[in-house]
Short mmCIF file of C-alpha atoms and ligand atoms in Angstrom, two decimals:
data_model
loop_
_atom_site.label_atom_id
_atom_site.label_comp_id
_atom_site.label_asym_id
_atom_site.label_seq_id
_atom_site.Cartn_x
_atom_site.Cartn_y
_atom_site.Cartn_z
CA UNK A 1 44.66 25.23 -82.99
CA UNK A 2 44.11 22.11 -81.54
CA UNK A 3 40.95 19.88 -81.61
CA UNK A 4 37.84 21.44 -80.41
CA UNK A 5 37.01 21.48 -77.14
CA UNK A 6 33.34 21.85 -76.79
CA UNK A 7 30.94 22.45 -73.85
CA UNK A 8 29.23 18.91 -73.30
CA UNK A 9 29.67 15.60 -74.66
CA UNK A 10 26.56 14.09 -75.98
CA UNK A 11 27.47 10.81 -76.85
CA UNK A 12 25.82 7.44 -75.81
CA UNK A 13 27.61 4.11 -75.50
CA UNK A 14 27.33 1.33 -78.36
CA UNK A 15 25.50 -0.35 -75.02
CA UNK A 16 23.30 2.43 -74.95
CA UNK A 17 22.78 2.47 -78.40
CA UNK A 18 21.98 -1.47 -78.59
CA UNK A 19 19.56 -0.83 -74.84
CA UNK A 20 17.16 1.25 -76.96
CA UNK A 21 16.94 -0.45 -80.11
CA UNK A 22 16.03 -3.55 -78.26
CA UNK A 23 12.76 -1.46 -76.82
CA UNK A 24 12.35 -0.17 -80.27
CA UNK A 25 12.42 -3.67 -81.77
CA UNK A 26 10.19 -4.49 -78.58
CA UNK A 27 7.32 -2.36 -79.57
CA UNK A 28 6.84 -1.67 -76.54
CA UNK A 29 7.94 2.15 -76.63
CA UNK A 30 5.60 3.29 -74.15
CA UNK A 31 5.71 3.85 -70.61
CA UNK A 32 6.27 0.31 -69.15
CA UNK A 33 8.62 -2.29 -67.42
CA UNK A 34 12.18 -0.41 -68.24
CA UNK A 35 10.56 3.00 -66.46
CA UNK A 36 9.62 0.40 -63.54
CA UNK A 37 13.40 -0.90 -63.84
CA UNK A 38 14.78 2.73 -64.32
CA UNK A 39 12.89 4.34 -61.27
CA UNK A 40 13.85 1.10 -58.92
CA UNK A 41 17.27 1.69 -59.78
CA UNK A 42 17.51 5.39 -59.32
CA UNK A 43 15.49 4.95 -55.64
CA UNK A 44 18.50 2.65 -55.16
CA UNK A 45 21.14 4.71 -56.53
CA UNK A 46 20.50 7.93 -54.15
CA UNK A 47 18.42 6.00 -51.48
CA UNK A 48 14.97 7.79 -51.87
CA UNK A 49 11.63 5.47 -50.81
CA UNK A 50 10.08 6.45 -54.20
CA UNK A 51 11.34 7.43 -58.12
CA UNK A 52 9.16 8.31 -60.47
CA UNK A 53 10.01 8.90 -64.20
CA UNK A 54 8.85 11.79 -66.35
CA UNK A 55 9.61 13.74 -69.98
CA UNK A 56 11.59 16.42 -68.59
CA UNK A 57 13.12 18.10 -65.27
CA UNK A 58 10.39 20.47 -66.26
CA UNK A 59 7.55 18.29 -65.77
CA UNK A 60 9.25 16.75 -62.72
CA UNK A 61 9.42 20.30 -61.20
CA UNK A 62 5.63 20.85 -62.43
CA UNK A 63 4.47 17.58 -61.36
CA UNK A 64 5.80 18.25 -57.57
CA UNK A 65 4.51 21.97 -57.21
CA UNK A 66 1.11 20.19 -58.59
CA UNK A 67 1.67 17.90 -55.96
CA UNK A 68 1.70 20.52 -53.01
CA UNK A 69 0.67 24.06 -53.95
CA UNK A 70 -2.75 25.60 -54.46
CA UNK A 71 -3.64 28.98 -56.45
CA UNK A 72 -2.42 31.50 -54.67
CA UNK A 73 0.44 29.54 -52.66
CA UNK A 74 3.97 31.77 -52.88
CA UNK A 75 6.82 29.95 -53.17
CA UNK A 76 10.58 31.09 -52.68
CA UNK A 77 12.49 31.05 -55.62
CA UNK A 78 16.36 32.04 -56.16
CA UNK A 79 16.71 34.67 -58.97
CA UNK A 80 19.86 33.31 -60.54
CA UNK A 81 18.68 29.75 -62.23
CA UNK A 82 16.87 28.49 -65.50
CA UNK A 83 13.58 29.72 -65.58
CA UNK A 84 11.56 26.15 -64.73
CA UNK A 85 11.92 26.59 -61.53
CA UNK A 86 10.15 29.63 -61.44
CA UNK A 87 7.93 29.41 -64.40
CA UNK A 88 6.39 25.99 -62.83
CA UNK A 89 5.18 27.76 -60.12
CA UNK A 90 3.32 30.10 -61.69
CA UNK A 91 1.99 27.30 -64.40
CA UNK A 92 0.00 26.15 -60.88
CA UNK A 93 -1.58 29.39 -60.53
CA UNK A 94 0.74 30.11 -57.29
CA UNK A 95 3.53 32.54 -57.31
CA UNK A 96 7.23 32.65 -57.40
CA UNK A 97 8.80 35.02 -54.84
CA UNK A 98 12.71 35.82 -55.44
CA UNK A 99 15.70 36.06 -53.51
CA UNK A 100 19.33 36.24 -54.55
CA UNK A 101 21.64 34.07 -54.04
CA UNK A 102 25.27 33.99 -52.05
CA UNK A 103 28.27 35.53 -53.68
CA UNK A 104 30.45 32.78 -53.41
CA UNK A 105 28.64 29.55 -53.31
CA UNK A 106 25.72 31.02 -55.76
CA UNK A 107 23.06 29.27 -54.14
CA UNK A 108 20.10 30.26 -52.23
CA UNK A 109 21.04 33.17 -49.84
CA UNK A 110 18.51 32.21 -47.03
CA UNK A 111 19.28 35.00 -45.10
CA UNK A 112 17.53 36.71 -48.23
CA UNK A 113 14.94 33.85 -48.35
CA UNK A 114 13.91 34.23 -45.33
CA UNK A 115 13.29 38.03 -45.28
CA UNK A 116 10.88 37.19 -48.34
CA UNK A 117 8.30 34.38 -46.01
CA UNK A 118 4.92 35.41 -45.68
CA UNK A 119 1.53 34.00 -44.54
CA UNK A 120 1.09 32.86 -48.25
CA UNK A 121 4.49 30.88 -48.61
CA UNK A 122 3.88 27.59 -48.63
CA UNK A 123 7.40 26.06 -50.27
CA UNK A 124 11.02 26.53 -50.95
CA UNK A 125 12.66 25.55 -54.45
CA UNK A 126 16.53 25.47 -53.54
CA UNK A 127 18.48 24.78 -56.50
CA UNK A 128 21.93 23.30 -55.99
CA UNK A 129 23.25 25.15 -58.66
CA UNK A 130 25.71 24.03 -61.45
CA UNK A 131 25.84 20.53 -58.79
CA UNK A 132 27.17 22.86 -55.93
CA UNK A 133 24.81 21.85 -53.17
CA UNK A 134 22.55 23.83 -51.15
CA UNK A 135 23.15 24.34 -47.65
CA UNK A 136 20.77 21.71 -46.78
CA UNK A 137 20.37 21.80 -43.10
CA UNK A 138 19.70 25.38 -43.30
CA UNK A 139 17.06 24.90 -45.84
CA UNK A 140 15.79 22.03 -43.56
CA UNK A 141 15.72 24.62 -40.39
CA UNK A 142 14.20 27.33 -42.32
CA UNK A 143 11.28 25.25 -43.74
CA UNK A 144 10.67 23.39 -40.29
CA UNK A 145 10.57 26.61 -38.51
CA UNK A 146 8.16 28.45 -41.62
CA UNK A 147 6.08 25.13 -42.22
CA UNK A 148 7.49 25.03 -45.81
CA UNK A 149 7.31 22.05 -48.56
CA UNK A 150 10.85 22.10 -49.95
CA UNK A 151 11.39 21.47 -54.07
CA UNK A 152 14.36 20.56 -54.50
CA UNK A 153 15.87 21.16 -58.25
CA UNK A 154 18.58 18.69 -58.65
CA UNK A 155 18.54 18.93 -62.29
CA UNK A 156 22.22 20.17 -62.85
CA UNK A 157 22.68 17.87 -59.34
CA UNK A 158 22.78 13.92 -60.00
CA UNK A 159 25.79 12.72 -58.30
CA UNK A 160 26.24 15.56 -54.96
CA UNK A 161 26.62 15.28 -51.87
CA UNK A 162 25.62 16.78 -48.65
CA UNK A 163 26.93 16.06 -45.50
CA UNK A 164 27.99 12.58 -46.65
CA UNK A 165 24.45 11.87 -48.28
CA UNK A 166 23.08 12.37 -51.80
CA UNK A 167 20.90 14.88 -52.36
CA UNK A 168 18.65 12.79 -54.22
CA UNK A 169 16.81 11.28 -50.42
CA UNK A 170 15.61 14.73 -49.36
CA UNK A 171 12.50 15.78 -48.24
CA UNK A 172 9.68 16.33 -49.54
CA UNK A 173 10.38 16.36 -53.24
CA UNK A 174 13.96 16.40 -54.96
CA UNK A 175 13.69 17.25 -59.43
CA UNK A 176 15.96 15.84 -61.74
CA UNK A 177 16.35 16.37 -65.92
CA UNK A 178 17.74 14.01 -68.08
CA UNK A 179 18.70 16.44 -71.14
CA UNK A 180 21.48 15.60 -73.05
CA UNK A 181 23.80 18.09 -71.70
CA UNK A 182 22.68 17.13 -68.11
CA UNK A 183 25.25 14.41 -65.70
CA UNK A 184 23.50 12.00 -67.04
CA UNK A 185 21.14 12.01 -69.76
CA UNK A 186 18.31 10.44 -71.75
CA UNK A 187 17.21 13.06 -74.57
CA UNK A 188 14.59 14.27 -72.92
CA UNK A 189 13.82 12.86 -69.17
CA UNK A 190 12.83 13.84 -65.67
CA UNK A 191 12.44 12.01 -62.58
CA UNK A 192 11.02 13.14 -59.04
CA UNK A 193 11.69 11.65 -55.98
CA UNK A 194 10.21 11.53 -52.53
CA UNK A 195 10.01 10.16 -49.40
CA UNK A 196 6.53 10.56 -48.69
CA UNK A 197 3.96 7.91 -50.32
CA UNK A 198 1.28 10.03 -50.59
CA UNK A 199 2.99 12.45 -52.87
CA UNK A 200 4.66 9.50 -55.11
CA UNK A 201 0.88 8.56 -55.63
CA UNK A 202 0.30 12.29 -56.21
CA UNK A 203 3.11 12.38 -58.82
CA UNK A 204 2.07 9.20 -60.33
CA UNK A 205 -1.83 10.31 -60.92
CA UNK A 206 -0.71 13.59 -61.92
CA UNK A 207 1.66 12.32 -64.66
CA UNK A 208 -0.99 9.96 -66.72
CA UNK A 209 -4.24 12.87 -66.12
CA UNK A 210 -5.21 12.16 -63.03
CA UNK A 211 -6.23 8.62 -63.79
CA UNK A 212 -6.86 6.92 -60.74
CA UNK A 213 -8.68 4.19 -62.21
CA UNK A 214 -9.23 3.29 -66.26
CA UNK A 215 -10.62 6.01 -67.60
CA UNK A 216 -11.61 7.06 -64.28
CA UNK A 217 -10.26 10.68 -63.05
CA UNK A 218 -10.46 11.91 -59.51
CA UNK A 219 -8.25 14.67 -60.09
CA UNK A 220 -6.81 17.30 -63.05
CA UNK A 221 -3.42 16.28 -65.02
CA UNK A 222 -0.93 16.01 -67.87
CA UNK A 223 0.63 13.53 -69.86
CA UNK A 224 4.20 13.89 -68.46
CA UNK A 225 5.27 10.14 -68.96
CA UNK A 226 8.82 9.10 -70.09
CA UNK A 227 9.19 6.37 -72.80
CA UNK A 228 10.55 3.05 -71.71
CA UNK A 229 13.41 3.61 -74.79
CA UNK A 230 14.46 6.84 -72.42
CA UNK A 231 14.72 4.66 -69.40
CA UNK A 232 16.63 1.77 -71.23
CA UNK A 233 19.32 4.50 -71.99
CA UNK A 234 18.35 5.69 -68.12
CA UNK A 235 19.54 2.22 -67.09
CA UNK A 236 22.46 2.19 -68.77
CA UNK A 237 23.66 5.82 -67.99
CA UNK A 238 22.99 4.72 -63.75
CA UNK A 239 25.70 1.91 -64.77
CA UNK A 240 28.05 4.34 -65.44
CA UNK A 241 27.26 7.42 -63.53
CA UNK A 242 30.06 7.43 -60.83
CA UNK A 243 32.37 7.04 -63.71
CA UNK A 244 31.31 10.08 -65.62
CA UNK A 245 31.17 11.99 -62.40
CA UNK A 246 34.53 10.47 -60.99
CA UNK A 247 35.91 12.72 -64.60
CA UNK A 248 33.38 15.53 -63.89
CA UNK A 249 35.30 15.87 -60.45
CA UNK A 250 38.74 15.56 -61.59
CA UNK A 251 37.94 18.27 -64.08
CA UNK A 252 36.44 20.29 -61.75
CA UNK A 253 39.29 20.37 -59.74
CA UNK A 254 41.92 20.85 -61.91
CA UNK A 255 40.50 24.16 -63.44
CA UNK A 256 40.05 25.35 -60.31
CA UNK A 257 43.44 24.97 -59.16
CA UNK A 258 44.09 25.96 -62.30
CA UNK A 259 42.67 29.14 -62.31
CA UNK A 260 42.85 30.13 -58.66
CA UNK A 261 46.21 32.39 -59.12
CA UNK A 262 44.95 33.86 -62.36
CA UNK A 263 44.02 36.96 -61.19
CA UNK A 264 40.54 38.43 -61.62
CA UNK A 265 39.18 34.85 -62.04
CA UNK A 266 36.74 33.17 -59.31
CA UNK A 267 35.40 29.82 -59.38
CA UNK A 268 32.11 28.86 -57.52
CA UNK A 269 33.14 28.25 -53.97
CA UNK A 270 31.96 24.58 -52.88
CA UNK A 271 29.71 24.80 -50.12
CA UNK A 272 30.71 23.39 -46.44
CA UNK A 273 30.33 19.46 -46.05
CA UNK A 274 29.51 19.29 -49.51
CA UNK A 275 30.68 17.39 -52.94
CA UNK A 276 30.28 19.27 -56.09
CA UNK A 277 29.49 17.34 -59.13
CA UNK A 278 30.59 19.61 -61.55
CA UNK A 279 27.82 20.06 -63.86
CA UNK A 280 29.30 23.39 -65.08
CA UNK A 281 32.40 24.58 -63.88
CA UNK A 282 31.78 28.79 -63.66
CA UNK A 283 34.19 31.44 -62.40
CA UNK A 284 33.54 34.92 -62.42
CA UNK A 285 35.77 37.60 -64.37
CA UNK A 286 36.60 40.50 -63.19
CA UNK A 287 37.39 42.73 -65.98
CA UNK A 288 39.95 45.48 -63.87
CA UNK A 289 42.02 42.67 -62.53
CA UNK A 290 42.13 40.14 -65.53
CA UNK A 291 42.58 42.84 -67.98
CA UNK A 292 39.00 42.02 -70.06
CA UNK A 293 35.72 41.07 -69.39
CA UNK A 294 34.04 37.85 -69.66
CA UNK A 295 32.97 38.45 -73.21
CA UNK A 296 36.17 39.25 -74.16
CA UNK A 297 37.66 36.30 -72.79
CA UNK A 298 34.63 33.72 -73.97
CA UNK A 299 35.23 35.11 -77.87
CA UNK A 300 39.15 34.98 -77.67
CA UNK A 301 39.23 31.32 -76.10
CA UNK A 302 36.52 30.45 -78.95
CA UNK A 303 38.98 31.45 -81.40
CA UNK A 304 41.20 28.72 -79.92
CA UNK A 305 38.71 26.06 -80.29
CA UNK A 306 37.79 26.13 -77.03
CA UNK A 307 33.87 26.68 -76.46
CA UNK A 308 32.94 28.80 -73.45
CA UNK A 309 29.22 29.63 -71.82
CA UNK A 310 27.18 31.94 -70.52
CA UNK A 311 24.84 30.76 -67.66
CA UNK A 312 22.93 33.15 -67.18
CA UNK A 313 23.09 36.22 -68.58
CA UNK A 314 19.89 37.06 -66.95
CA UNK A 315 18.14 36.62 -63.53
CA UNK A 316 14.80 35.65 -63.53
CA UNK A 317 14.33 38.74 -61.82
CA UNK A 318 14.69 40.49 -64.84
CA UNK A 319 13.00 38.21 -67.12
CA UNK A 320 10.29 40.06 -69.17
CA UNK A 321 7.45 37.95 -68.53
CA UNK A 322 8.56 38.17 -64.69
CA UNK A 323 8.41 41.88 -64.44
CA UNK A 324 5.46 42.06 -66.29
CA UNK A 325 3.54 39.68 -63.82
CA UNK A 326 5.21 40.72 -60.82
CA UNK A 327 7.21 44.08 -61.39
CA UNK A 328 11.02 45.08 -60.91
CA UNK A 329 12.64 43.55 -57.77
CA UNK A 330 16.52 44.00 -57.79
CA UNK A 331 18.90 41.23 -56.90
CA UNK A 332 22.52 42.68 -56.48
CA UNK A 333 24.28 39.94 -56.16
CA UNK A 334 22.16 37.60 -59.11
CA UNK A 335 22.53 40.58 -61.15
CA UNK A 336 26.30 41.03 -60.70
CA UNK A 337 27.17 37.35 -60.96
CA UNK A 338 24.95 37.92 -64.41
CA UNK A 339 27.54 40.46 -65.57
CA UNK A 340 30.51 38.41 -64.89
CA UNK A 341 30.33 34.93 -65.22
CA UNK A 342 31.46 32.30 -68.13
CA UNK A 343 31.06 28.59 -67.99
CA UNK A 344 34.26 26.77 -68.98
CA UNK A 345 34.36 22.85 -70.48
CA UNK A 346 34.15 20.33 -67.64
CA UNK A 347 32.48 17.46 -68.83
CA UNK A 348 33.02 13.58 -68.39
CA UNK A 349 34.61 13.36 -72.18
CA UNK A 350 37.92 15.44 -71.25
CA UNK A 351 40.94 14.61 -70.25
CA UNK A 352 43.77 16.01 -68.34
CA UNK A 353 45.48 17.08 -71.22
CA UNK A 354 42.24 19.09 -72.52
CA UNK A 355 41.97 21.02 -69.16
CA UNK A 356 45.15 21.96 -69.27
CA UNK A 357 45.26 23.20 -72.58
CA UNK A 358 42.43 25.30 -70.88
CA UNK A 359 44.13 26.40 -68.36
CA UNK A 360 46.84 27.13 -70.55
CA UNK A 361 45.28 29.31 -73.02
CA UNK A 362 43.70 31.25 -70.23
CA UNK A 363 46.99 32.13 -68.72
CA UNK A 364 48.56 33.08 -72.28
CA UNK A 365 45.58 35.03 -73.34
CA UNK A 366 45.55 37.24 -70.06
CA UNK A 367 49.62 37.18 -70.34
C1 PLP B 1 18.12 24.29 -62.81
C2 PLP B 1 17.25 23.67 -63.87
N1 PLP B 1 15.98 23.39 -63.57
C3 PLP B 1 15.16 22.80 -64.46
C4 PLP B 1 15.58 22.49 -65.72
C5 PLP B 1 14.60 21.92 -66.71
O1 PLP B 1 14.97 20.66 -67.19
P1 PLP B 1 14.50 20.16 -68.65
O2 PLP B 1 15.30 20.90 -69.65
O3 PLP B 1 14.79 18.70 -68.64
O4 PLP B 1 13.06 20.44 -68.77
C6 PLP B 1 16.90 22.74 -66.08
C7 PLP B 1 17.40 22.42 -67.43
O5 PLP B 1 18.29 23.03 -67.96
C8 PLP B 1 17.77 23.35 -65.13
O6 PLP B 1 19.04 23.62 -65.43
#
């Protein structure tokens, strides 16, 4: 067995390292000039008007649906993602309403989403999915013609493209994380960003409780502020972004071609006019034709040192707390994609060598 090949590579630079420790020696650990730096920076980076930093892609996603929604609001959610995009919307006292997703591209089916408006839906939260992006126009269309706010969760999505533009400048709000497994990371770390100035002030009273003056609060909020030593290793992570997602890319390809005449394996299909970024690289496995399931396959390829994932093995759907607020509501495709997929290592620290060893074991393990 060869070395390890794990999932993610948490692993900051020595110039990340010595970025930090110069706030900590600072004492300035607080919110302060390196978020100012940090948001500046990532405005640039994807060409949004406004950045604003946060503790988590969490709060960024709770922050925006603060920003827009009122009690009672329903907002279109797809089934197969990580539960914060859902369970954000109901922390506002408005609902999430499900749809399923497309079988190839695994992101929003708005076909679905749009059989699910009603007078009460007031947003969209598209998720471009493992980085594969959205098809944004169509989102665009559908919330022009409904009258829709659109939330967009970028957190597995720093780095893609759309139609030649990153998704990071979309209306109204677009929701990134910064946890350590993420593109790019910070420990814990969110940003929003917007186009629209009224809802960066929004965001920005909303994050420090509402304080629109000292002490002074016009409106209900949270502490949801990000450290400056999170934005110094923010900083330096931006500096080396297209790098890590230049490797994310390569990776991403090479498993797929890879894989592709392996049969009963099916990667994520990259959606038109689009650049993946490789977050997770998924395929599905289909047990009759690749001779296992993905269990199977996940546990064997673990005991080559190879570490494998399973995201998700649920749709939010079928969550617990889900059904019990809002009752059973099937999603065939969410729910099959649930049965079959498996996450393979993609990330920024491998090398050619180390995806094909991937590959490789794949094809003997099947053979
Ligand atoms: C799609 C999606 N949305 C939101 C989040 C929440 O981000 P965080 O863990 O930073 O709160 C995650 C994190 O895994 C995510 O994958």
């Amino acid at each position: 067995m060869g070395n390890t090949i794990e999932l993610a590579q948490i692993k900051l630079t020595e110039e990340e390292i010595s970025a930090a420790m110069a706030v900590l020696r600072s004492g300035a650990l607080r919110q302060g000039k390196v978020c100012d730096e940090f948001e500046k920076k990532f405005a640039e980076k994807v060409k949004a008007k406004f950045a604003l930093t946060c503790s988590s892609g969490t709060a960024a996603l709770h922050l925006a649906y603060m920003a827009c929604l009122q009690p009672g609001d329903e907002v279109i959610v797809p089934a197969f993602t990580f539960i914060a995009t859902a369970s954000m919307v109901t922390m506002t006292g408005a609902r999430p309403v499900f749809c399923d997703v497309d079988p190839q591209t695994w992101v929003m089916d708005l076909k679905d989403a749009e059989s699910r408006i009603t007078e009460k839906t007031k947003a969209i939260a598209p998720v471009h999915l493992f980085g594969n992006a959205c098809d944004v126009a169509g989102v665009t269309k559908l919330a022009e013609k409904h009258n829709l706010y659109v939330i967009w969760d970028a957190a597995q999505a720093h780095g893609t493209i759309s139609q030649g533009r990153d998704i990071g400048c979309l209306d109204d709000f677009v929701c990134y994380s910064f946890y350590p497994t993420k593109n790019m990371f910070t420990g814990e770390g969110g940003m929003v960003t917007t186009n629209n100035p009224d809802f960066a002030q929004k965001v920005k009273f909303l994050r420090t409780h509402g304080q629109t003056g000292k002490y002074y609060h016009t409106i209900l909020g949270l502490n949801y502020r990000m450290t400056d030593v999170e934005a110094a290793i923010g900083l330096k992570q931006l500096d080396r972004l297209d790098d890590m997602l230049a490797a994310r890319r390569r990776n991403g390809k090479m498993l797929s071609s890879g894989i592709r005449n392996i049969a009963g394996l099916v990667p994520q299909q990259v959606t038109e006019e689009s650049d993946h970024s490789f977050h997770q690289f998924c395929m599905l496995v289909n047990p009759e034709e690749f001779g296992m399931d993905r269990d199977e396959l996940g546990a064997r390829l673990g005991k080559k040192g190879i570490a494998t994932g399973v995201h998700y093995p649920r749709g939010l759907n079928q969550q617990p707390i889900f059904e019990q607020l809002y009752g059973q509501v099937s999603m065939p495709v969410t729910e099959s994609l649930c049965d079959r997929i498996l996450a393979l290592p993609v990330h920024h620290g491998l090398d050619e060598t180390a995806c094909q060893r991937v590959v490789g074991e794949i094809k003997r393990i099947k053979a």
